[in-house]
Amino acid sequence: MELEKALPALLLVLSGLAFSTAVPAQAAAEAKPKASAPAQAPGQGTRYSEEGADTCLACHGDDAGVARIFKTKHANRGDKRTPFAGLQCEACHGPGAKHADGGDTSAINSLKDSSWVPVQDRNKVCLGCHQGNARMGWHGSAHDAIACASCHKIHAERDPVLAKATQPDTCYQCHKQQRADFQKPSAHPVRFGKLACSDCHSPHGSNAPAMLVKPTVNQTCFTCHAEKRGPFLWEHAPVAENCTLCHSAHGSPRPSLLTKTPPLLCQQCHTVAGHPAVARTGAALPANGGVGAGFVLAGSCTNCHSQVHGSNHPSGVKLMR
Ligand code: HEC
Ligand code: HEC
Ligand code: HEC
Ligand code: HEC
Ligand code: HEC
Ligand code: HEC
Ligand code: HEC
Ligand code: HEC
Ligand code: HEC
Ligand code: HEC
């Protein structure tokens, strides 16, 4: 056990040493070894292949699935930052000379979920070039235990997770409940490709709850529903506090994404006993004399209190106009 744990660390050290001698001269010039070279598969060794991608393509060249990488930004050799301007295939898969000797799969970091290499070390490969900007919040985020490659298809001409229409299917692989939510009668039109999970969530982590793109739920909603922001002359306190007090963010069996149907929705916070103005509005008094039932019969609280998000009408204090 102890030895198994120590071995990758040992290889790390070795690879650091071997790097300067075994790497092709051109590649070494362009891709400086990172301070923390990625860990490797147990039998991987430390030697890079002699001819870079050409070595690999001798066997993998006929595999259309592999070759599609040449249609991606990673293969842009004119951009010095890309893998193909440096160690090429081995910039991601690690030293591959030993594997290239005979195709031993235990001698290559496949970067797949079935890989020998722990997730954190697989991700280091990518983070070595992509630590900045959006990935600042990665470590400590809810996703930092999953692999970059669980979402990103690197050998695809178009990475499905980057397109609105195909992104949700990637997320649903792990988030089954959300798939069900977005099928409900009232739902944000994610199903129709009109908005994506990443319009509301930062998949690489953020400081907000639920990795939202903005610091709060409401600020996230306002990016598209600006008219609900106000300021209103007559505010409705829960609206300013948190939209999800009344709405499901994803989907609901009730109209308008509501968490409950009025009057129940409203009665979570407002008691109907003592509701005023029955006579003035002409609402029928219930036969049993109970006040609340009258308003239930009147249909819905929002029939009268239609400005439930707030009102700018001078006499809108009761949110009725
Ligand atoms: C002598 C032929 C040969 C050469 C050269 C070769 N491979 Fe492979 N490779 C194979 C075979 C065989 C397999 C296993 C079957 C398959 O997945 O296609 C394989 C599998 C792989 C896998 C998947 C491993 C897994 O666990 O599923 C990766 C990644 C890979 N090769 C990368 C490379 C890279 C990078 C190079 C160049 C450094 C390279 N190969 C050179 C024959 C070769
Ligand atoms: C930018 C990083 C990156 C580069 C560069 C790269 N790969 Fe990969 N490769 C991956 C990842 C990640 C996977 C895991 C599966 C996936 O996401 O498609 C993978 C998977 C593979 C597989 C396994 C495919 C399978 O479905 O079993 C092979 C074989 C492979 N790569 C070969 C190559 C060869 C050959 C090259 C160079 C021409 C190369 N890769 C360059 C990241 C890379
Ligand atoms: C050697 C550096 C390097 C490595 C290693 C690397 N990338 Fe990249 N990646 C780049 C560069 C450079 C770009 C192009 C950026 C641009 O155009 O602004 C890029 C682009 C991307 C993009 C955007 C693609 C698009 O079409 O817009 C994604 C997603 C990505 N990389 C994910 C990964 C993942 C996941 C890994 C690890 C399996 C990885 N990268 C490994 C350098 C690298
Ligand atoms: C939960 C799924 C998921 C995981 C895991 C994930 N990404 Fe992404 N990534 C996305 C989505 C969705 C986008 C496009 C939306 C966006 O830009 O926020 C994206 C965009 C990118 C881009 C291109 C745009 C940009 O921000 O530069 C890069 C590069 C990238 N990811 C790298 C990575 C790396 C590196 C990792 C692993 C440390 C990783 N991703 C893990 C879902 C994911
Ligand atoms: C490989 C599995 C996997 C994939 C794919 C995946 N996630 Fe996750 N996600 C997780 C895990 C694990 C957690 C943390 C545990 C949990 O809350 O279920 C998580 C948590 C989350 C959370 C809650 C964060 C929090 O702080 O409560 C959000 C939001 C999220 N994921 C969005 C997405 C989006 C958007 C995508 C697609 C771009 C996606 N996920 C793809 C595994 C995945
Ligand atoms: C319109 C904005 C929006 C969209 C689009 C969206 N989410 Fe969310 N999501 C939220 C909000 C807001 C929360 C926090 C809910 C709360 O606090 O009650 C959340 C919470 C989550 C959570 C944490 C668990 C939970 O349900 O509270 C996961 C996981 C998640 N979303 C995944 C996804 C996935 C996957 C997609 C795309 C298929 C997606 N979301 C699309 C706004 C959105
Ligand atoms: C990226 C843009 C975007 C964001 C962010 C967003 N929405 Fe929406 N919202 C939409 C779109 C598009 C529709 C559908 C409008 C239509 O069908 O005419 C919609 C519809 C709605 C509806 C009406 C649903 C129905 O069935 O009638 C409600 C309620 C709603 N959103 C609440 C929210 C809440 C709460 C948030 C924050 C958690 C939020 N939205 C964030 C774009 C967004
Ligand atoms: C006190 C409960 C409550 C809160 C909090 C609330 N809403 Fe609503 N919302 C409703 C009700 C009730 C409806 C249905 C209105 C109707 O049937 O006339 C609705 C409808 C909507 C609609 C669709 C119809 C329209 O008016 O455009 C959107 C969009 C919406 N809300 C967004 C939001 C946003 C964004 C927030 C947070 C800033 C929010 N709501 C907070 C109760 C609430
Ligand atoms: C999460 C709790 C909550 C929910 C749900 C809620 N409200 Fe309120 N509502 C409040 C609070 C808090 C106030 C401010 C009370 C105050 O200032 O005394 C308020 C104020 C009001 C007022 C104005 C009262 C006044 O004296 O000016 C009306 C009318 C109202 N709500 C109607 C509704 C209706 C209709 C619904 C359902 C669509 C609803 N509320 C749902 C918490 C809620
Ligand atoms: C038939 C129209 C009507 C219906 C239906 C109705 N209300 Fe009212 N509501 C009123 C009127 C009128 C007032 C008092 C206006 C005033 O005093 O100026 C009022 C006042 C209120 C107030 C403020 C109480 C106060 O002490 O000033 C709240 C809170 C309220 N309603 C909530 C609700 C809730 C919750 C429902 C649904 C269970 C509901 N209303 C249904 C007409 C209605």
mmCIF file of C-alpha atoms in Angstrom, residues 1-253:
data_model
loop_
_atom_site.group_PDB
_atom_site.id
_atom_site.type_symbol
_atom_site.label_atom_id
_atom_site.label_comp_id
_atom_site.label_asym_id
_atom_site.label_seq_id
_atom_site.Cartn_x
_atom_site.Cartn_y
_atom_site.Cartn_z
ATOM 1 C CA MET A 1 0.000 0.000 0.000
ATOM 2 C CA GLU A 2 2.617 2.486 1.122
ATOM 3 C CA LEU A 3 4.760 1.750 -1.877
ATOM 4 C CA GLU A 4 1.855 2.258 -4.256
ATOM 5 C CA LYS A 5 1.273 5.656 -2.768
ATOM 6 C CA ALA A 6 4.906 6.597 -2.926
ATOM 7 C CA LEU A 7 5.456 5.438 -6.478
ATOM 8 C CA PRO A 8 3.648 8.207 -8.374
ATOM 9 C CA ALA A 9 5.468 10.778 -6.282
ATOM 10 C CA LEU A 10 8.757 9.122 -7.162
ATOM 11 C CA LEU A 11 7.884 9.136 -10.838
ATOM 12 C CA LEU A 12 7.057 12.794 -10.551
ATOM 13 C CA VAL A 13 10.515 13.564 -9.321
ATOM 14 C CA LEU A 14 12.083 11.378 -11.973
ATOM 15 C CA SER A 15 10.072 12.950 -14.756
ATOM 16 C CA GLY A 16 11.222 16.357 -13.644
ATOM 17 C CA LEU A 17 14.810 15.211 -13.976
ATOM 18 C CA ALA A 18 14.346 13.334 -17.203
ATOM 19 C CA PHE A 19 12.454 16.132 -18.884
ATOM 20 C CA SER A 20 15.423 18.205 -20.005
ATOM 21 C CA THR A 21 17.245 15.289 -21.627
ATOM 22 C CA ALA A 22 14.522 13.133 -23.152
ATOM 23 C CA VAL A 23 12.246 15.778 -24.648
ATOM 24 C CA PRO A 24 12.690 16.635 -28.315
ATOM 25 C CA ALA A 25 14.684 19.827 -28.555
ATOM 26 C CA GLN A 26 11.986 21.802 -30.330
ATOM 27 C CA ALA A 27 9.323 20.841 -27.848
ATOM 28 C CA ALA A 28 11.541 21.592 -24.875
ATOM 29 C CA ALA A 29 12.181 25.068 -26.151
ATOM 30 C CA GLU A 30 8.501 25.892 -26.426
ATOM 31 C CA ALA A 31 6.949 24.106 -23.492
ATOM 32 C CA LYS A 32 8.741 24.696 -20.244
ATOM 33 C CA PRO A 33 8.192 21.926 -17.712
ATOM 34 C CA LYS A 34 5.637 22.956 -15.104
ATOM 35 C CA ALA A 35 6.638 23.222 -11.491
ATOM 36 C CA SER A 36 4.326 20.302 -10.776
ATOM 37 C CA ALA A 37 4.539 17.893 -13.659
ATOM 38 C CA PRO A 38 1.376 15.781 -13.912
ATOM 39 C CA ALA A 39 1.425 12.358 -12.329
ATOM 40 C CA GLN A 40 1.545 9.375 -14.614
ATOM 41 C CA ALA A 41 0.116 5.942 -15.052
ATOM 42 C CA PRO A 42 1.977 3.334 -12.946
ATOM 43 C CA GLY A 43 3.916 1.805 -15.818
ATOM 44 C CA GLN A 44 4.295 4.962 -17.850
ATOM 45 C CA GLY A 45 7.981 5.684 -17.484
ATOM 46 C CA THR A 46 9.456 9.093 -18.124
ATOM 47 C CA ARG A 47 10.568 9.054 -21.729
ATOM 48 C CA TYR A 48 8.846 11.153 -24.347
ATOM 49 C CA SER A 49 8.554 9.701 -27.822
ATOM 50 C CA GLU A 50 11.112 10.659 -30.444
ATOM 51 C CA GLU A 51 8.759 12.147 -32.990
ATOM 52 C CA GLY A 52 5.908 13.553 -30.955
ATOM 53 C CA ALA A 53 2.502 13.161 -32.551
ATOM 54 C CA ASP A 54 3.964 11.362 -35.551
ATOM 55 C CA THR A 55 5.012 8.513 -33.267
ATOM 56 C CA CYS A 56 1.493 8.244 -31.912
ATOM 57 C CA LEU A 57 -0.211 8.591 -35.261
ATOM 58 C CA ALA A 58 1.719 5.651 -36.633
ATOM 59 C CA CYS A 59 -0.753 3.527 -34.696
ATOM 60 C CA HIS A 60 -3.588 5.956 -33.895
ATOM 61 C CA GLY A 61 -3.681 7.794 -37.219
ATOM 62 C CA ASP A 62 -6.541 5.724 -38.602
ATOM 63 C CA ASP A 63 -8.749 6.350 -35.595
ATOM 64 C CA ALA A 64 -11.085 9.137 -36.679
ATOM 65 C CA GLY A 65 -12.100 9.646 -33.058
ATOM 66 C CA VAL A 66 -8.537 10.511 -32.120
ATOM 67 C CA ALA A 67 -7.734 12.552 -35.221
ATOM 68 C CA ARG A 68 -10.629 14.959 -34.678
ATOM 69 C CA ILE A 69 -8.426 16.817 -32.236
ATOM 70 C CA PHE A 70 -6.744 18.376 -35.248
ATOM 71 C CA LYS A 71 -9.923 20.371 -35.879
ATOM 72 C CA THR A 72 -9.813 21.964 -32.416
ATOM 73 C CA LYS A 73 -8.078 24.986 -30.941
ATOM 74 C CA HIS A 74 -5.652 22.667 -29.160
ATOM 75 C CA ALA A 75 -4.107 21.726 -32.489
ATOM 76 C CA ASN A 76 -3.353 25.283 -33.553
ATOM 77 C CA ARG A 77 0.421 25.131 -33.883
ATOM 78 C CA GLY A 78 0.553 28.822 -34.680
ATOM 79 C CA ASP A 79 -0.513 29.517 -31.087
ATOM 80 C CA LYS A 80 2.526 28.895 -28.884
ATOM 81 C CA ARG A 81 0.348 28.161 -25.860
ATOM 82 C CA THR A 82 -1.280 25.069 -27.357
ATOM 83 C CA PRO A 83 -0.239 21.451 -26.797
ATOM 84 C CA PHE A 84 0.544 20.984 -30.463
ATOM 85 C CA ALA A 85 3.069 23.796 -30.443
ATOM 86 C CA GLY A 86 4.901 21.859 -27.716
ATOM 87 C CA LEU A 87 4.839 18.257 -26.569
ATOM 88 C CA GLN A 88 1.785 17.562 -28.747
ATOM 89 C CA CYS A 89 -0.160 14.447 -27.716
ATOM 90 C CA GLU A 90 2.156 13.974 -24.771
ATOM 91 C CA ALA A 91 1.453 17.452 -23.400
ATOM 92 C CA CYS A 92 -1.778 15.879 -22.166
ATOM 93 C CA HIS A 93 -1.131 12.145 -22.109
ATOM 94 C CA GLY A 94 2.326 12.421 -20.567
ATOM 95 C CA PRO A 95 5.519 10.680 -21.648
ATOM 96 C CA GLY A 96 4.516 8.036 -24.175
ATOM 97 C CA ALA A 97 7.654 6.359 -25.457
ATOM 98 C CA LYS A 98 7.127 3.248 -23.366
ATOM 99 C CA HIS A 99 3.514 2.927 -24.483
ATOM 100 C CA ALA A 100 4.515 3.533 -28.106
ATOM 101 C CA ASP A 101 6.825 0.527 -27.944
ATOM 102 C CA GLY A 102 3.924 -1.880 -28.108
ATOM 103 C CA GLY A 103 0.651 -0.212 -27.159
ATOM 104 C CA ASP A 104 0.620 -1.249 -23.485
ATOM 105 C CA THR A 105 -2.338 0.747 -22.158
ATOM 106 C CA SER A 106 -1.074 0.665 -18.590
ATOM 107 C CA ALA A 107 1.871 2.725 -19.808
ATOM 108 C CA ILE A 108 -0.193 5.756 -20.849
ATOM 109 C CA ASN A 109 -2.386 8.264 -19.010
ATOM 110 C CA SER A 110 -5.675 7.868 -20.892
ATOM 111 C CA LEU A 111 -7.295 10.827 -19.049
ATOM 112 C CA LYS A 112 -10.482 8.780 -19.091
ATOM 113 C CA ASP A 113 -12.554 7.891 -16.024
ATOM 114 C CA SER A 114 -11.107 4.376 -16.217
ATOM 115 C CA SER A 115 -7.587 5.784 -15.892
ATOM 116 C CA TRP A 116 -5.070 4.697 -13.278
ATOM 117 C CA VAL A 117 -4.200 8.280 -12.597
ATOM 118 C CA PRO A 118 -6.162 9.977 -9.782
ATOM 119 C CA VAL A 119 -8.608 12.696 -10.827
ATOM 120 C CA GLN A 120 -6.669 15.485 -9.165
ATOM 121 C CA ASP A 121 -3.566 14.550 -11.109
ATOM 122 C CA ARG A 122 -5.448 14.231 -14.388
ATOM 123 C CA ASN A 123 -6.869 17.685 -13.823
ATOM 124 C CA LYS A 124 -3.418 19.083 -13.142
ATOM 125 C CA VAL A 125 -2.603 18.364 -16.775
ATOM 126 C CA CYS A 126 -5.335 20.745 -17.888
ATOM 127 C CA LEU A 127 -4.927 23.269 -15.088
ATOM 128 C CA GLY A 128 -1.264 23.588 -15.987
ATOM 129 C CA CYS A 129 -2.463 25.634 -18.968
ATOM 130 C CA HIS A 130 -5.947 26.652 -17.771
ATOM 131 C CA GLN A 131 -5.570 27.769 -14.167
ATOM 132 C CA GLY A 132 -6.546 31.368 -14.898
ATOM 133 C CA ASN A 133 -9.813 33.306 -15.196
ATOM 134 C CA ALA A 134 -12.823 31.043 -14.979
ATOM 135 C CA ARG A 135 -10.972 28.274 -13.140
ATOM 136 C CA MET A 136 -9.869 30.533 -10.258
ATOM 137 C CA GLY A 137 -12.643 29.082 -8.116
ATOM 138 C CA TRP A 138 -12.045 25.470 -9.126
ATOM 139 C CA HIS A 139 -10.311 24.212 -5.997
ATOM 140 C CA GLY A 140 -12.848 23.826 -3.230
ATOM 141 C CA SER A 141 -15.791 24.012 -5.640
ATOM 142 C CA ALA A 142 -18.426 21.281 -5.685
ATOM 143 C CA HIS A 143 -16.884 20.009 -8.922
ATOM 144 C CA ASP A 144 -13.251 19.841 -7.945
ATOM 145 C CA ALA A 145 -13.495 16.102 -7.323
ATOM 146 C CA ILE A 146 -14.633 15.380 -10.885
ATOM 147 C CA ALA A 147 -12.442 15.272 -13.962
ATOM 148 C CA CYS A 148 -12.278 18.075 -16.518
ATOM 149 C CA ALA A 149 -12.744 15.320 -19.067
ATOM 150 C CA SER A 150 -16.055 14.290 -17.437
ATOM 151 C CA CYS A 151 -17.484 17.416 -19.035
ATOM 152 C CA HIS A 152 -15.048 18.251 -21.839
ATOM 153 C CA LYS A 153 -14.641 16.113 -24.937
ATOM 154 C CA ILE A 154 -11.178 16.925 -26.128
ATOM 155 C CA HIS A 155 -11.133 14.721 -29.208
ATOM 156 C CA ALA A 156 -14.370 16.177 -30.576
ATOM 157 C CA GLU A 157 -14.562 18.757 -33.305
ATOM 158 C CA ARG A 158 -17.161 20.557 -31.215
ATOM 159 C CA ASP A 159 -17.102 19.978 -27.490
ATOM 160 C CA PRO A 160 -20.807 19.395 -26.670
ATOM 161 C CA VAL A 161 -20.565 21.073 -23.269
ATOM 162 C CA LEU A 162 -19.661 24.383 -24.910
ATOM 163 C CA ALA A 163 -22.917 24.634 -26.919
ATOM 164 C CA LYS A 164 -26.266 25.660 -25.410
ATOM 165 C CA ALA A 165 -28.237 22.923 -27.138
ATOM 166 C CA THR A 166 -25.996 20.018 -26.128
ATOM 167 C CA GLN A 167 -24.625 21.166 -22.786
ATOM 168 C CA PRO A 168 -27.508 19.956 -20.573
ATOM 169 C CA ASP A 169 -27.038 16.323 -21.632
ATOM 170 C CA THR A 170 -23.501 16.461 -20.300
ATOM 171 C CA CYS A 171 -24.730 17.771 -16.965
ATOM 172 C CA TYR A 172 -27.642 15.327 -16.769
ATOM 173 C CA GLN A 173 -25.217 12.400 -16.767
ATOM 174 C CA CYS A 174 -24.759 13.197 -13.095
ATOM 175 C CA HIS A 175 -27.709 15.496 -12.321
ATOM 176 C CA LYS A 176 -30.726 13.295 -13.041
ATOM 177 C CA GLN A 177 -33.115 15.251 -10.825
ATOM 178 C CA GLN A 178 -32.466 18.386 -12.877
ATOM 179 C CA ARG A 179 -33.271 16.526 -16.078
ATOM 180 C CA ALA A 180 -36.667 15.663 -14.590
ATOM 181 C CA ASP A 181 -37.175 19.246 -13.380
ATOM 182 C CA PHE A 182 -36.604 20.748 -16.805
ATOM 183 C CA GLN A 183 -39.264 18.422 -18.287
ATOM 184 C CA LYS A 184 -41.970 19.794 -16.001
ATOM 185 C CA PRO A 185 -44.897 21.765 -17.494
ATOM 186 C CA SER A 186 -43.452 25.086 -16.400
ATOM 187 C CA ALA A 187 -39.702 25.253 -16.843
ATOM 188 C CA HIS A 188 -36.943 27.489 -18.033
ATOM 189 C CA PRO A 189 -36.657 26.666 -21.751
ATOM 190 C CA VAL A 190 -33.375 24.771 -21.406
ATOM 191 C CA ARG A 191 -34.988 21.879 -23.236
ATOM 192 C CA PHE A 192 -35.343 24.047 -26.332
ATOM 193 C CA GLY A 193 -31.764 25.275 -26.215
ATOM 194 C CA LYS A 194 -32.840 28.831 -25.363
ATOM 195 C CA LEU A 195 -30.715 28.959 -22.272
ATOM 196 C CA ALA A 196 -28.046 26.749 -20.792
ATOM 197 C CA CYS A 197 -27.110 25.695 -17.300
ATOM 198 C CA SER A 198 -24.071 27.935 -17.616
ATOM 199 C CA ASP A 199 -26.288 31.018 -18.030
ATOM 200 C CA CYS A 200 -26.980 30.634 -14.312
ATOM 201 C CA HIS A 201 -24.127 28.425 -13.035
ATOM 202 C CA SER A 202 -20.352 28.660 -13.233
ATOM 203 C CA PRO A 203 -19.396 25.032 -13.822
ATOM 204 C CA HIS A 204 -15.853 25.730 -12.634
ATOM 205 C CA GLY A 205 -16.990 27.097 -9.297
ATOM 206 C CA SER A 206 -17.848 30.515 -7.901
ATOM 207 C CA ASN A 207 -18.171 32.162 -4.539
ATOM 208 C CA ALA A 208 -21.957 32.172 -4.771
ATOM 209 C CA PRO A 209 -24.323 29.529 -3.403
ATOM 210 C CA ALA A 210 -24.943 26.709 -5.916
ATOM 211 C CA MET A 211 -22.038 28.054 -7.984
ATOM 212 C CA LEU A 212 -24.283 30.761 -9.445
ATOM 213 C CA VAL A 213 -22.818 33.198 -11.947
ATOM 214 C CA LYS A 214 -23.731 36.186 -9.763
ATOM 215 C CA PRO A 215 -23.198 36.578 -6.010
ATOM 216 C CA THR A 216 -26.891 36.044 -5.148
ATOM 217 C CA VAL A 217 -29.918 34.230 -6.559
ATOM 218 C CA ASN A 218 -31.704 37.514 -7.301
ATOM 219 C CA GLN A 219 -28.777 39.087 -9.122
ATOM 220 C CA THR A 220 -28.616 35.947 -11.244
ATOM 221 C CA CYS A 221 -32.323 36.250 -12.119
ATOM 222 C CA PHE A 222 -32.002 39.959 -12.890
ATOM 223 C CA THR A 223 -29.534 39.263 -15.692
ATOM 224 C CA CYS A 224 -32.611 38.282 -17.742
ATOM 225 C CA HIS A 225 -35.599 39.549 -15.718
ATOM 226 C CA ALA A 226 -34.374 43.079 -15.143
ATOM 227 C CA GLU A 227 -37.928 44.421 -14.785
ATOM 228 C CA LYS A 228 -38.281 42.530 -11.495
ATOM 229 C CA ARG A 229 -35.371 44.397 -9.966
ATOM 230 C CA GLY A 230 -37.271 47.583 -9.233
ATOM 231 C CA PRO A 231 -36.808 49.891 -7.457
ATOM 232 C CA PHE A 232 -40.501 49.839 -6.607
ATOM 233 C CA LEU A 233 -42.483 52.423 -4.758
ATOM 234 C CA TRP A 234 -44.174 49.563 -2.927
ATOM 235 C CA GLU A 235 -41.872 46.633 -2.527
ATOM 236 C CA HIS A 236 -42.957 43.100 -1.662
ATOM 237 C CA ALA A 237 -40.380 42.039 0.920
ATOM 238 C CA PRO A 238 -39.827 38.387 -0.182
ATOM 239 C CA VAL A 239 -39.235 39.416 -3.797
ATOM 240 C CA ALA A 240 -36.355 41.632 -2.833
ATOM 241 C CA GLU A 241 -35.061 38.870 -0.582
ATOM 242 C CA ASN A 242 -35.003 35.777 -2.784
ATOM 243 C CA CYS A 243 -37.000 34.797 -5.870
ATOM 244 C CA THR A 244 -36.836 31.143 -4.836
ATOM 245 C CA LEU A 245 -39.133 31.871 -1.882
ATOM 246 C CA CYS A 246 -41.874 31.505 -4.501
ATOM 247 C CA HIS A 247 -40.211 30.120 -7.658
ATOM 248 C CA SER A 248 -38.333 26.957 -8.496
ATOM 249 C CA ALA A 249 -35.321 27.934 -10.544
ATOM 250 C CA HIS A 250 -35.503 24.890 -12.820
ATOM 251 C CA GLY A 251 -39.054 23.646 -13.277
ATOM 252 C CA SER A 252 -42.365 23.103 -11.561
ATOM 253 C CA PRO A 253 -45.653 21.330 -12.204
#
